[in-house]
Tab-separated table of C-alpha atoms in Angstrom:
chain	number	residue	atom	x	y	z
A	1	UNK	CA	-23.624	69.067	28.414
A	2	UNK	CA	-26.276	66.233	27.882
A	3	UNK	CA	-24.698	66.113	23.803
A	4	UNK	CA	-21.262	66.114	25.170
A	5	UNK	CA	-21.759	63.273	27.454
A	6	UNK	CA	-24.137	61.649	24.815
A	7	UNK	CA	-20.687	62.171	22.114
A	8	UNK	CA	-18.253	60.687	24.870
A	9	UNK	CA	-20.830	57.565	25.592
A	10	UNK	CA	-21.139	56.953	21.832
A	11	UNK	CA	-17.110	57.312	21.593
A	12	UNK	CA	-16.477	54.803	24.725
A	13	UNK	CA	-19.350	52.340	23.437
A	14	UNK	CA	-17.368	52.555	20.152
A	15	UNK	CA	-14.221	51.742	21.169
A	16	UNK	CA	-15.671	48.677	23.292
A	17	UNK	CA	-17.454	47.459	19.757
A	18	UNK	CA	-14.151	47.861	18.183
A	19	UNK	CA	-11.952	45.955	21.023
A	20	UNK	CA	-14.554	42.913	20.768
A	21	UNK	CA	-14.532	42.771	17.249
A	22	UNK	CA	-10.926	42.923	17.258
A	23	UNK	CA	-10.663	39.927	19.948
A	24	UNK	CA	-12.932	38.154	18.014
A	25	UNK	CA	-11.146	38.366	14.489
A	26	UNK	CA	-8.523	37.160	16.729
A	27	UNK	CA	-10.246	34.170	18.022
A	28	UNK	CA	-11.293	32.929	14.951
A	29	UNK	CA	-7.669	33.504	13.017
A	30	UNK	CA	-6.451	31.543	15.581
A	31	UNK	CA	-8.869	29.082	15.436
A	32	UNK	CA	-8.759	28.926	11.725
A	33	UNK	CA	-4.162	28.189	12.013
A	34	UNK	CA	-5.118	25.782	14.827
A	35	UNK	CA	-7.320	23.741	12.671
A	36	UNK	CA	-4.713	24.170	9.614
A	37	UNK	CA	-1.950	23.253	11.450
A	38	UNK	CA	-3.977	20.541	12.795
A	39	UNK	CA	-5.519	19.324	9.296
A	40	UNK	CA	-1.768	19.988	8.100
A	41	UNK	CA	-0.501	17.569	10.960
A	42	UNK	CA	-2.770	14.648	9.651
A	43	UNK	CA	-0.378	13.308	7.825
A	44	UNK	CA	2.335	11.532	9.482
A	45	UNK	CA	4.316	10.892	6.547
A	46	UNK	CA	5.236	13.784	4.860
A	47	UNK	CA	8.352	15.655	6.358
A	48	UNK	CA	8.876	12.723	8.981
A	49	UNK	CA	10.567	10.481	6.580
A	50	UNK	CA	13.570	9.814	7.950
A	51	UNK	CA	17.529	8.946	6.173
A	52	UNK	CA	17.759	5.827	4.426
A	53	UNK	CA	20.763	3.583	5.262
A	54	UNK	CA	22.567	1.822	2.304
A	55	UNK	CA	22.419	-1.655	3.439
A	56	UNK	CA	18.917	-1.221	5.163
A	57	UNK	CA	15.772	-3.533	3.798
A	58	UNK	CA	16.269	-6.998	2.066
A	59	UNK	CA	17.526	-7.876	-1.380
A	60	UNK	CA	19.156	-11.033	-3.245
A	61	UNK	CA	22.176	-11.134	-5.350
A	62	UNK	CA	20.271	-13.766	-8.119
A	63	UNK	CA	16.841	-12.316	-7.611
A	64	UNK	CA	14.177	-9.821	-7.922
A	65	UNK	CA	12.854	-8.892	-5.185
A	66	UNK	CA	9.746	-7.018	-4.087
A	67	UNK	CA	6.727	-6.503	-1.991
A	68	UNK	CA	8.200	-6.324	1.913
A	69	UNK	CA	5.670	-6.896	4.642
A	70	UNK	CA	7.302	-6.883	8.181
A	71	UNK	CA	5.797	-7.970	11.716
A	72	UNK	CA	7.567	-8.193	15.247
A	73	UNK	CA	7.514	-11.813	16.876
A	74	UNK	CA	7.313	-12.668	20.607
A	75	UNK	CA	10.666	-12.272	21.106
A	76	UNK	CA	11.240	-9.055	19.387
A	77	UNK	CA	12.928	-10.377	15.636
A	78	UNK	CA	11.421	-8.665	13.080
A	79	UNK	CA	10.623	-10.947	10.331
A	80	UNK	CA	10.063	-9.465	5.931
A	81	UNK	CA	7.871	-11.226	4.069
A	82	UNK	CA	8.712	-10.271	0.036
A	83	UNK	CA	8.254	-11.963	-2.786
A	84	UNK	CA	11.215	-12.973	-5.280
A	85	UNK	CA	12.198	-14.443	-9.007
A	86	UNK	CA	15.093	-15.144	-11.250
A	87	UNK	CA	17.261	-12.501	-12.334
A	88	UNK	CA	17.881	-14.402	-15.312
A	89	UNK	CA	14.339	-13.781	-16.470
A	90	UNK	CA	12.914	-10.135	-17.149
A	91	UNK	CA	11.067	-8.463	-14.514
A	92	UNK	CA	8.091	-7.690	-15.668
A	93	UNK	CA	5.917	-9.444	-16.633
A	94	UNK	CA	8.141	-13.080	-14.712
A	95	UNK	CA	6.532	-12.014	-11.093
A	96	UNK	CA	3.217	-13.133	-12.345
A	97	UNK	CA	4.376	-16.310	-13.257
A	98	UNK	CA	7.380	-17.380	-11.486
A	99	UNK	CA	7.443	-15.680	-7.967
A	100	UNK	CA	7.076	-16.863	-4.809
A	101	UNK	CA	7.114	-15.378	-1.465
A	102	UNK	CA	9.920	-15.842	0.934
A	103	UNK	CA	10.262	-14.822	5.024
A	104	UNK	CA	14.006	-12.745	5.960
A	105	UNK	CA	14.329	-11.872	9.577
A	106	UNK	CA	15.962	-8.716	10.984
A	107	UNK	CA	16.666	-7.715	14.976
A	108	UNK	CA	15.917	-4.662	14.091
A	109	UNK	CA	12.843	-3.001	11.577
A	110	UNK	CA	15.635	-1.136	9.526
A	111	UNK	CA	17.358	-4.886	8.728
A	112	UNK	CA	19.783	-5.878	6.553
A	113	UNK	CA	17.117	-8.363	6.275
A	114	UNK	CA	18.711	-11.990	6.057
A	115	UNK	CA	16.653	-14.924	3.853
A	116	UNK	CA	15.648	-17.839	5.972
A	117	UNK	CA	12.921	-19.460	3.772
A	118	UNK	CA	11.032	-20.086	0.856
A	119	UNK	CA	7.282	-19.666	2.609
A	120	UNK	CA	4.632	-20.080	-0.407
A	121	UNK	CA	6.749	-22.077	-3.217
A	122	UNK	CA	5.117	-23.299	-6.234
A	123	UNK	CA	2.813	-26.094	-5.932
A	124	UNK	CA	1.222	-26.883	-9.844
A	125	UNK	CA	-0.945	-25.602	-12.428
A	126	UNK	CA	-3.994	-27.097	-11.286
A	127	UNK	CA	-4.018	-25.088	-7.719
A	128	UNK	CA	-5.204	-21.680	-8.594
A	129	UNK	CA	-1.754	-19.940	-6.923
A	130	UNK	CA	0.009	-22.906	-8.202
A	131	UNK	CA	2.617	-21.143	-10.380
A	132	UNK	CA	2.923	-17.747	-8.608
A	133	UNK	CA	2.684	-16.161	-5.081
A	134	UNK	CA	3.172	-12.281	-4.603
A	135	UNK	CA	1.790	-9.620	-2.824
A	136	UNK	CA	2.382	-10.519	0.629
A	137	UNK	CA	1.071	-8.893	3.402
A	138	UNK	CA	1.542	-10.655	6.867
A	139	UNK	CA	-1.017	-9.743	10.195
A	140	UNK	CA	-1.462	-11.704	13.523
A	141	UNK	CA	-4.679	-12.294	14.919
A	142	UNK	CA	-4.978	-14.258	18.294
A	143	UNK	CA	-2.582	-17.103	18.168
A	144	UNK	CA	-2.415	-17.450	14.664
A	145	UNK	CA	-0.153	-15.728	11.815
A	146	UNK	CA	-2.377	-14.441	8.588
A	147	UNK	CA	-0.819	-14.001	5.529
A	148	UNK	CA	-2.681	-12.406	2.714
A	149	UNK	CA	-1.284	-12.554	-0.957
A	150	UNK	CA	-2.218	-12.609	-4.449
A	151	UNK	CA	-1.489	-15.796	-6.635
A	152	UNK	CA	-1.783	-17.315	-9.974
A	153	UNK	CA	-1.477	-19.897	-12.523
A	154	UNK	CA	-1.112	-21.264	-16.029
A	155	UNK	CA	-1.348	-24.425	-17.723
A	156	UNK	CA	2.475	-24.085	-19.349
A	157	UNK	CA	5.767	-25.773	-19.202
A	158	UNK	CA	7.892	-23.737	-17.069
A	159	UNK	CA	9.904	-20.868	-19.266
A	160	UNK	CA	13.224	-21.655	-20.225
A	161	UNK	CA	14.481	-18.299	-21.562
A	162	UNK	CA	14.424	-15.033	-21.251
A	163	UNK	CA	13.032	-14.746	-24.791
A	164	UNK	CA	9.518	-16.681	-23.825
A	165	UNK	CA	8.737	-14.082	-21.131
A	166	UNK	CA	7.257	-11.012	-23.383
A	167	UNK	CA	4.620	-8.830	-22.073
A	168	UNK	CA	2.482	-9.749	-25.329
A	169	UNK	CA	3.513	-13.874	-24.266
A	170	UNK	CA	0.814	-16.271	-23.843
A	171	UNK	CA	2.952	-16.553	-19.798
A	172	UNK	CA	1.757	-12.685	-19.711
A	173	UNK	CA	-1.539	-12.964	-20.731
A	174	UNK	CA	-2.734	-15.963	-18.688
A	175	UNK	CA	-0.680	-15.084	-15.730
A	176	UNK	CA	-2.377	-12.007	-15.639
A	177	UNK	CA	-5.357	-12.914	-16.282
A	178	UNK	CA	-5.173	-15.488	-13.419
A	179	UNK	CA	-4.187	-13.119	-10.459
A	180	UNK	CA	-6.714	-13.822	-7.540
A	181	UNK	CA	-6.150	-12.855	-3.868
A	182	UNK	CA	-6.284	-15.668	-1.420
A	183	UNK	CA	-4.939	-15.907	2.315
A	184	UNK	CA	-2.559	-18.832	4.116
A	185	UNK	CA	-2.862	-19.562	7.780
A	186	UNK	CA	0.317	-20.655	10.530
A	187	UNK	CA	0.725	-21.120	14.217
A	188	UNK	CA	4.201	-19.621	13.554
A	189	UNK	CA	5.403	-17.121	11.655
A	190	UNK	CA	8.177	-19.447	10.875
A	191	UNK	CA	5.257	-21.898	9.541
A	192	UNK	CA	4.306	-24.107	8.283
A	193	UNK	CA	1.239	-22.225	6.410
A	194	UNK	CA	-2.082	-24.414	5.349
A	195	UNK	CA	-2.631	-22.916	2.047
A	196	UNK	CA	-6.522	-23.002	0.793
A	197	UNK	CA	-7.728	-24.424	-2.332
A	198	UNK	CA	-9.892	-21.393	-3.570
A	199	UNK	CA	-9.064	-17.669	-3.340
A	200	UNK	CA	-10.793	-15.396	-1.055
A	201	UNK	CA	-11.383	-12.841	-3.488
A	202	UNK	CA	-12.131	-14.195	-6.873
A	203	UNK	CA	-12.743	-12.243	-10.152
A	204	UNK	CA	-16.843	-11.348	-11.071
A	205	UNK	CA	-18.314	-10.922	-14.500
A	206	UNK	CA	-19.639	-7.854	-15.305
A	207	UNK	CA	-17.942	-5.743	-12.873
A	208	UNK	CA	-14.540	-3.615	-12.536
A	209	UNK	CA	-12.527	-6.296	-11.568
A	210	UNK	CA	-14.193	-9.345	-14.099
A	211	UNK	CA	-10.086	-9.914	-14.942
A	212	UNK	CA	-8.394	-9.966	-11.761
A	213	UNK	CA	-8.163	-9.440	-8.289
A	214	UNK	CA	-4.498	-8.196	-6.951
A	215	UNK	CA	-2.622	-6.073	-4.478
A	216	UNK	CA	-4.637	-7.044	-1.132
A	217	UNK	CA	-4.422	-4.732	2.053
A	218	UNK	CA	-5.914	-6.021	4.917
A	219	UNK	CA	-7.389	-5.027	7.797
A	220	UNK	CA	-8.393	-7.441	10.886
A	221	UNK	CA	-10.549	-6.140	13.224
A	222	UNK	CA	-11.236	-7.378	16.850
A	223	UNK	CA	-14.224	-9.335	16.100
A	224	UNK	CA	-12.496	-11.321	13.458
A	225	UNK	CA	-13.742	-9.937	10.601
A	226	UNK	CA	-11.244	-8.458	7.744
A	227	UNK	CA	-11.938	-5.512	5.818
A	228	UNK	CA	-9.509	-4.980	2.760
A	229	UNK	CA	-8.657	-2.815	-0.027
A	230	UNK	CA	-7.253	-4.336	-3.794
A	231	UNK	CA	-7.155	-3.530	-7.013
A	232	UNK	CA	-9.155	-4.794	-9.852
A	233	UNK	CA	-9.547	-5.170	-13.372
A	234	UNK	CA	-12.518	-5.533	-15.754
A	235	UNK	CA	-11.858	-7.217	-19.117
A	236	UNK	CA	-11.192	-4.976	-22.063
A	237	UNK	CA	-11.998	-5.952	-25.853
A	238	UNK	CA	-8.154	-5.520	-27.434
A	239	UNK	CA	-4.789	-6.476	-26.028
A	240	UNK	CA	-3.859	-6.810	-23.173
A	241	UNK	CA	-7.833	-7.659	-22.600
A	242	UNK	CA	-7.968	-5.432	-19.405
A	243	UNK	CA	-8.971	-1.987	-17.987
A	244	UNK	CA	-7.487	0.547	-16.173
A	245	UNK	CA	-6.444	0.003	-12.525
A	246	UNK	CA	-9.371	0.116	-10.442
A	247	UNK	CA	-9.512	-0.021	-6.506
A	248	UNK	CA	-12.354	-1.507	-4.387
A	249	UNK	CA	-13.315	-2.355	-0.430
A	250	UNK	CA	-14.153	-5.958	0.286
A	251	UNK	CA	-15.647	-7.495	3.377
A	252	UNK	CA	-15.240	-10.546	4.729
A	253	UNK	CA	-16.739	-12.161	8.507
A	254	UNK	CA	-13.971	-14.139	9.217
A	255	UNK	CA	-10.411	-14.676	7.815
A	256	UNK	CA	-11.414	-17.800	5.782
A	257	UNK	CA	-14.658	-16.612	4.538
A	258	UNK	CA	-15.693	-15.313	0.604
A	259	UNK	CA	-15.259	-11.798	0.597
A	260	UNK	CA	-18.146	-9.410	-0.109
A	261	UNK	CA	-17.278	-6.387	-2.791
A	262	UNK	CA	-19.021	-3.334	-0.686
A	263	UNK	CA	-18.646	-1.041	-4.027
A	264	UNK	CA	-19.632	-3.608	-6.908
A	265	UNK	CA	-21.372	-1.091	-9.246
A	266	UNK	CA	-18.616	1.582	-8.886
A	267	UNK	CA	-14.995	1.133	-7.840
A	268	UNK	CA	-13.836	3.484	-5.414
A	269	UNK	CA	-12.302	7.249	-6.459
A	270	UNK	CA	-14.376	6.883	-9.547
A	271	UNK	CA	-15.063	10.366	-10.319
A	272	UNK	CA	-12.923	11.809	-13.104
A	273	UNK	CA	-11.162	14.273	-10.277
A	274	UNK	CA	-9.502	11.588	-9.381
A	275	UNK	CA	-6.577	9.460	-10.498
A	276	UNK	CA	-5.266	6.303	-11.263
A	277	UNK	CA	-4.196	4.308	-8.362
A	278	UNK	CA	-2.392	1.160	-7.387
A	279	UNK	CA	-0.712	-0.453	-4.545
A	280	UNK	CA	-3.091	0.225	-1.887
A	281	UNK	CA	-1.846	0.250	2.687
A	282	UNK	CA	-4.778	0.237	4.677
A	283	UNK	CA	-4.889	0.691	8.547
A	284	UNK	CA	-7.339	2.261	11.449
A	285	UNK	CA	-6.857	4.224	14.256
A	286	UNK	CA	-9.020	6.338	16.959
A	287	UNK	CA	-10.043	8.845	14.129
A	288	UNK	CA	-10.772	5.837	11.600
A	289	UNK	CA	-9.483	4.440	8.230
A	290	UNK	CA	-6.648	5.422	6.558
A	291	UNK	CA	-5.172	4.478	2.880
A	292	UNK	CA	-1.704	5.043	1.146
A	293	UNK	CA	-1.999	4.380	-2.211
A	294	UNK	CA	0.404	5.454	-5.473
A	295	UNK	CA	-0.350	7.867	-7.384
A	296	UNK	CA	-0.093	6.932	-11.184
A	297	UNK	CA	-0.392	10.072	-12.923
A	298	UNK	CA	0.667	12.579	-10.361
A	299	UNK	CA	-2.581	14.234	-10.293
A	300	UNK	CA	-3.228	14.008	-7.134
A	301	UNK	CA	0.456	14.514	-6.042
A	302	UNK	CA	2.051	16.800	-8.217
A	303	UNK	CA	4.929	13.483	-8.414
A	304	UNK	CA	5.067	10.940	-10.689
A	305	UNK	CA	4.433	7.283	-8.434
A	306	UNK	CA	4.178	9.467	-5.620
A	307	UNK	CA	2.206	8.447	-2.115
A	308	UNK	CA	-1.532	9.808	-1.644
A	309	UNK	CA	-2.608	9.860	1.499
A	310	UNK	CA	-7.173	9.144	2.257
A	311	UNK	CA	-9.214	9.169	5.039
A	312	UNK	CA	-12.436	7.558	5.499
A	313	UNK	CA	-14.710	6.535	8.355
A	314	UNK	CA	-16.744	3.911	6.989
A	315	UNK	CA	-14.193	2.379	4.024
A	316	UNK	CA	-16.580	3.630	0.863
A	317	UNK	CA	-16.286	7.584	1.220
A	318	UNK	CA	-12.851	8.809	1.318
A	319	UNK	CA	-11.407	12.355	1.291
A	320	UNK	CA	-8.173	13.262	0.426
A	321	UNK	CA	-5.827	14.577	3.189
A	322	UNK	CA	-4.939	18.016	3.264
A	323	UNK	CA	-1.156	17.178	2.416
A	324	UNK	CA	-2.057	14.515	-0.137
A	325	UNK	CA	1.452	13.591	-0.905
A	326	UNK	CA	2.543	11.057	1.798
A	327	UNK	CA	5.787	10.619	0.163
A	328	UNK	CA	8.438	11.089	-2.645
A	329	UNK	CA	10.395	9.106	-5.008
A	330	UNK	CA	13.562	11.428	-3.697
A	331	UNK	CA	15.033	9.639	-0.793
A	332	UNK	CA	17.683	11.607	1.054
A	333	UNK	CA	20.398	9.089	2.402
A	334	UNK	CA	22.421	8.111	5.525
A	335	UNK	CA	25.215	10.023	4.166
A	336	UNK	CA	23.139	13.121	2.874
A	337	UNK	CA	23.217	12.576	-0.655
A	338	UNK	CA	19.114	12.449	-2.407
A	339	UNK	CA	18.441	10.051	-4.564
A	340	UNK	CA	15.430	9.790	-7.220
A	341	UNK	CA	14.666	6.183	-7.414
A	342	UNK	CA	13.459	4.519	-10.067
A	343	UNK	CA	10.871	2.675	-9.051
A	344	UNK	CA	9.070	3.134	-5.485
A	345	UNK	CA	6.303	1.067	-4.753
A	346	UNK	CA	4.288	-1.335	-2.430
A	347	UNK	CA	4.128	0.998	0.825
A	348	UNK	CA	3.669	-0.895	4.046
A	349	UNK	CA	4.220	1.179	7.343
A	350	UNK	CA	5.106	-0.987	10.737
A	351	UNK	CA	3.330	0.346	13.501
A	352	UNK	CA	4.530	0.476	17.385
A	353	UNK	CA	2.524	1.334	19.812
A	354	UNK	CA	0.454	2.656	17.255
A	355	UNK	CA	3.066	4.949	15.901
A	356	UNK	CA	4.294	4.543	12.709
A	357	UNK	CA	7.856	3.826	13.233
A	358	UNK	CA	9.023	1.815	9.299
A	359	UNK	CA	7.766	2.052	5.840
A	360	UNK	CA	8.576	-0.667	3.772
A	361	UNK	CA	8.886	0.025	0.002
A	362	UNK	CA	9.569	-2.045	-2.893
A	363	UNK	CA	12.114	-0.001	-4.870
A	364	UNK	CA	14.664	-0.407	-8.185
A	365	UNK	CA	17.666	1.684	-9.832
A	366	UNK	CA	17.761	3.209	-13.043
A	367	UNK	CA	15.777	6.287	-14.411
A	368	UNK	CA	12.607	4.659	-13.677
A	369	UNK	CA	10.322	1.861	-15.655
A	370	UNK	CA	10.548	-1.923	-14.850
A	371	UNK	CA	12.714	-2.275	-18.513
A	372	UNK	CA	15.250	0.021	-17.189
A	373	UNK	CA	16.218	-1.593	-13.757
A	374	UNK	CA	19.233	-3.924	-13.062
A	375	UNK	CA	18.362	-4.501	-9.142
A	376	UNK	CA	15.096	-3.978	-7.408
A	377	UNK	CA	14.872	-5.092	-3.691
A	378	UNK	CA	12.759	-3.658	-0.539
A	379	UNK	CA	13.693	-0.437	1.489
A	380	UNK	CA	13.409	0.573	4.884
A	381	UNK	CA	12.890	3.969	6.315
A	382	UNK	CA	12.196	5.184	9.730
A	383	UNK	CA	9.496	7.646	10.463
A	384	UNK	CA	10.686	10.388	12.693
């Protein structure tokens, strides 16, 4: 009797031990889709992009246009600030020597976008954004409008011809060469803007970006301060005298001030896991920094130009998000059809209420490569 009862103890205790380990395989499966779903749900971009109207964004009949940054005013217009050049010059390389940024307003974030005015305009060789303004990218902080952007010069007559504008022309080379990132202040964001004499963020020798400084993306915090993303280039020995695309995180006490490179002796996403990037979106929320960048080589992506999606807490370290690709060069439109642009480039997502509700991109036709564009002009696509 004592063996059977010992037998049917052992069997009961048994089944117990099996029932708990069951619930607890259970817990932790569950716990282990939670926090997928929830890593998986990090990024808001990917799957929430919504259709893309035909006549949404801003573009110019006689002009190139690129490089949309959008706010909300007072009174609710939305107002792009882009940068534009002739049509009747090339592309690339004319933005770094002949554009200049421009404001369009819209009631709506979607647009069509209408022109209102020419905001930065040329203003001489001797100012160091004196021949070119691009890059915007427009905040508020207090009472005041900020608008970051990278500019350039060179000591030239202007072109006359399409012919003079070559990517291996002395307008290239110089241009280039000459791209620093500066800032322009206005009690409007209709203007007028007080432009400084020196950039912000100016090149350093002996360090990834001893060429140029380019591509800003802000971010002004409530103290003031401004902490900002760009891309840089060292000098290189042969033509076109420059590196690779390199990325760094600057810092910077007030608006005004010099900016401090935090990652001097390395540029960011370094490591050879990583790839090229360009075209950098920075902004911060309750869980910390975030940073849309394109991806060059589609190593990171799987896509060609594609959007890669970082997190960071403290702007140097930066992991990838679990769904690195934020978005796609195939756009699926108002009426259904999908589209592969040919260019997509210079992401920058309006936020509401700290949603993302618009991203902004710089886009062109044709099978992709500046050469092989007839119209480029900036998009706008809700985020469901």
């Amino acid at each position: 009797m004592k063996s059977l009862e010992l037998n049917t103890d052992t069997l009961v205790l048994h089944r117990i031990m099996l029932r708990i380990v069951a619930a607890i395989t259970l817990s932790i499966t569950m716990y282990i889709s939670m926090s997928t779903a929830s890593a998986q749900q990090t990024n808001p971009f990917f799957g929430h992009i919504g259709k893309v109207r035909y006549n949404s964004g801003f573009s110019m009949d006689d002009y190139w246009v690129w490089c949309g940054s959008v706010i909300k005013d007072e009174k609710g217009m939305y107002h792009m600030f882009a940068s534009r050049w002739p049509k009747k010059f090339p592309f690339h390389p004319t933005w770094m020597v002949a554009s200049e940024i421009v404001r369009a307003e819209s009631p709506t974030p979607e647009g069509p976008y209408t022109f209102k005015e020419v905001v930065l305009p040329a203003r001489g060789a001797q100012y160091w954004d004196g021949r070119s303004t691009h890059n915007p990218s427009i905040s508020k902080f207090g009472d005041k409008y900020i608008l970051f952007y990278m500019g350039s010069t060179h000591p030239f007559d202007d072109p006359k011809d399409a012919s003079q504008l070559s990517l291996n022309s002395v307008y290239a080379t110089v241009g280039r060469s000459n791209k620093r990132i500066g800032v322009a202040i206005a009690d409007a964001v209709t203007g007028p803007w007080k432009r400084l004499d020196k950039p912000v963020l100016d090149s350093k020798p002996n360090t990834f970006y001893s060429f140029l400084t380019s591509n800003p993306a802000p971010l002004i915090r409530k103290d003031g301060s401004v902490l900002m993303v760009f891309k840089g280039r060292a000098y290189g020995q042969k033509y076109p005298y420059q590196s690779s695309q390199k990325i760094g995180i600057a810092y910077a006490k007030s608006i005004q001030d010099t900016f401090t490179v935090l990652n001097n002796n390395l540029p960011l996403f370094a490591d050879a896991a990583y790839s090229e990037f360009e075209d950098p979106f920075l902004w911060e929320d309750k869980d910390g920094l975030h940073l849309l960048m394109k991806d060059m080589t589609s190593k990171m992506t799987g896509e060609h130009h594609a959007g890669v999606l970082f997190h960071s807490k403290d702007g140097v370290k930066w992991t990838i998000d679990k769904q690195p690709k934020a978005y796609s060069l195939i756009l699926q439109f108002e009426d259904g059809k999908e589209i592969t642009m040919g260019q997509l480039e210079r992401p920058f997502v309006l936020f509401e209420n700290g949603k993302p509700v618009c991203m902004f991109f710089a886009t062109m036709d044709g099978k992709g490569g500046f050469e092989n564009g007839t119209k480029s002009w900036n998009i706008a696509i809700p985020v469901n």
